[in-house]
Amino acid sequence: MLIDTYGRIATDLRVSLTDRCNLRCTYCMPEEGLQWLAKPDLLTDDEIVRLIRIAVTDLGVTEVRFTGGEPLLRPGLVGIVERSAALDPRPQ
């Protein structure tokens, strides 16, 4: 079970799949000063699914949100979603 510093039980997990984005919204993607993560610094698809599996089966997470940057830029997105949806119990 995940409990925050205020004693609340956390049941949702936010997974940032990439820091890349094809848009330049001023609130999160300024024109200058961004340094992208190097590919070796990103979790692999297998590592992401393993993290989600642990969160769902061992920590009581019931909802998973995929964020980014732009999650659709992650080449393995479909596989990550399919494998996450196949977990038991199945997260939302």
CSV table of C-alpha atoms in Angstrom, one decimal:
chain,number,residue,atom,x,y,z
A,1,MET,CA,0.0,0.0,0.0
A,2,LEU,CA,1.3,3.5,-0.9
A,3,ILE,CA,0.6,6.2,1.7
A,4,ASP,CA,1.6,9.8,1.3
A,5,THR,CA,3.0,12.1,4.0
A,6,TYR,CA,-0.6,13.1,4.9
A,7,GLY,CA,-1.7,9.6,5.5
A,8,ARG,CA,-3.7,9.3,2.3
A,9,ILE,CA,-3.7,6.0,0.4
A,10,ALA,CA,-2.5,6.4,-3.1
A,11,THR,CA,-4.4,4.2,-5.6
A,12,ASP,CA,-3.2,5.9,-8.9
A,13,LEU,CA,0.1,5.8,-10.7
A,14,ARG,CA,1.3,8.4,-13.2
A,15,VAL,CA,3.9,7.0,-15.6
A,16,SER,CA,5.8,9.5,-17.7
A,17,LEU,CA,6.7,7.6,-20.9
A,18,THR,CA,8.9,10.2,-22.5
A,19,ASP,CA,10.0,13.8,-22.1
A,20,ARG,CA,9.7,14.4,-25.8
A,21,CYS,CA,6.8,16.4,-27.3
A,22,ASN,CA,6.1,17.6,-30.9
A,23,LEU,CA,4.3,20.7,-29.6
A,24,ARG,CA,5.9,23.8,-28.0
A,25,CYS,CA,3.3,24.9,-25.5
A,26,THR,CA,4.7,27.8,-23.6
A,27,TYR,CA,3.8,26.4,-20.1
A,28,CYS,CA,5.9,23.3,-20.5
A,29,MET,CA,8.1,23.5,-23.6
A,30,PRO,CA,10.0,26.7,-23.8
A,31,GLU,CA,11.9,27.4,-27.0
A,32,GLU,CA,15.2,27.4,-25.2
A,33,GLY,CA,16.8,25.7,-22.3
A,34,LEU,CA,15.4,22.2,-22.6
A,35,GLN,CA,17.7,19.2,-22.2
A,36,TRP,CA,16.2,15.9,-23.3
A,37,LEU,CA,16.9,12.8,-21.4
A,38,ALA,CA,19.4,10.5,-23.1
A,39,LYS,CA,17.8,7.2,-24.3
A,40,PRO,CA,19.8,5.1,-21.8
A,41,ASP,CA,18.3,7.2,-19.0
A,42,LEU,CA,14.7,6.2,-19.9
A,43,LEU,CA,13.1,3.1,-18.6
A,44,THR,CA,12.7,0.3,-21.1
A,45,ASP,CA,9.2,-1.0,-22.0
A,46,ASP,CA,9.8,-4.1,-19.9
A,47,GLU,CA,10.9,-2.0,-16.9
A,48,ILE,CA,7.8,0.2,-17.2
A,49,VAL,CA,5.5,-2.8,-17.3
A,50,ARG,CA,7.4,-4.4,-14.4
A,51,LEU,CA,6.9,-1.2,-12.4
A,52,ILE,CA,3.2,-1.1,-13.2
A,53,ARG,CA,2.8,-4.8,-12.3
A,54,ILE,CA,4.5,-4.3,-8.9
A,55,ALA,CA,2.3,-1.2,-8.2
A,56,VAL,CA,-0.9,-3.0,-9.1
A,57,THR,CA,-0.3,-6.4,-7.5
A,58,ASP,CA,1.7,-5.4,-4.5
A,59,LEU,CA,0.9,-1.8,-3.7
A,60,GLY,CA,-2.8,-1.5,-4.3
A,61,VAL,CA,-2.7,0.8,-7.4
A,62,THR,CA,-6.0,0.6,-9.3
A,63,GLU,CA,-5.5,3.4,-11.9
A,64,VAL,CA,-2.6,4.0,-14.3
A,65,ARG,CA,-2.1,7.2,-16.3
A,66,PHE,CA,0.4,7.5,-19.1
A,67,THR,CA,1.8,10.9,-19.5
A,68,GLY,CA,4.8,12.6,-21.1
A,69,GLY,CA,5.8,14.9,-22.9
A,70,GLU,CA,3.6,13.3,-25.5
A,71,PRO,CA,3.0,9.6,-24.7
A,72,LEU,CA,2.1,8.9,-28.4
A,73,LEU,CA,5.7,9.5,-29.3
A,74,ARG,CA,6.8,6.5,-27.3
A,75,PRO,CA,7.5,3.7,-29.9
A,76,GLY,CA,6.4,0.9,-27.6
A,77,LEU,CA,3.3,2.6,-26.3
A,78,VAL,CA,0.8,0.1,-27.7
A,79,GLY,CA,2.7,-2.9,-26.2
A,80,ILE,CA,3.0,-1.1,-22.8
A,81,VAL,CA,-0.8,-0.5,-22.7
A,82,GLU,CA,-1.6,-4.0,-23.9
A,83,ARG,CA,0.6,-5.6,-21.3
A,84,SER,CA,-0.6,-3.3,-18.5
A,85,ALA,CA,-4.3,-4.1,-19.4
A,86,ALA,CA,-3.5,-7.8,-19.2
A,87,LEU,CA,-2.5,-7.6,-15.6
A,88,ASP,CA,-4.6,-9.2,-12.9
A,89,PRO,CA,-6.1,-7.3,-11.3
A,90,ARG,CA,-6.5,-5.1,-14.3
A,91,PRO,CA,-5.8,-1.4,-13.7
A,92,GLN,CA,-8.1,1.3,-15.1
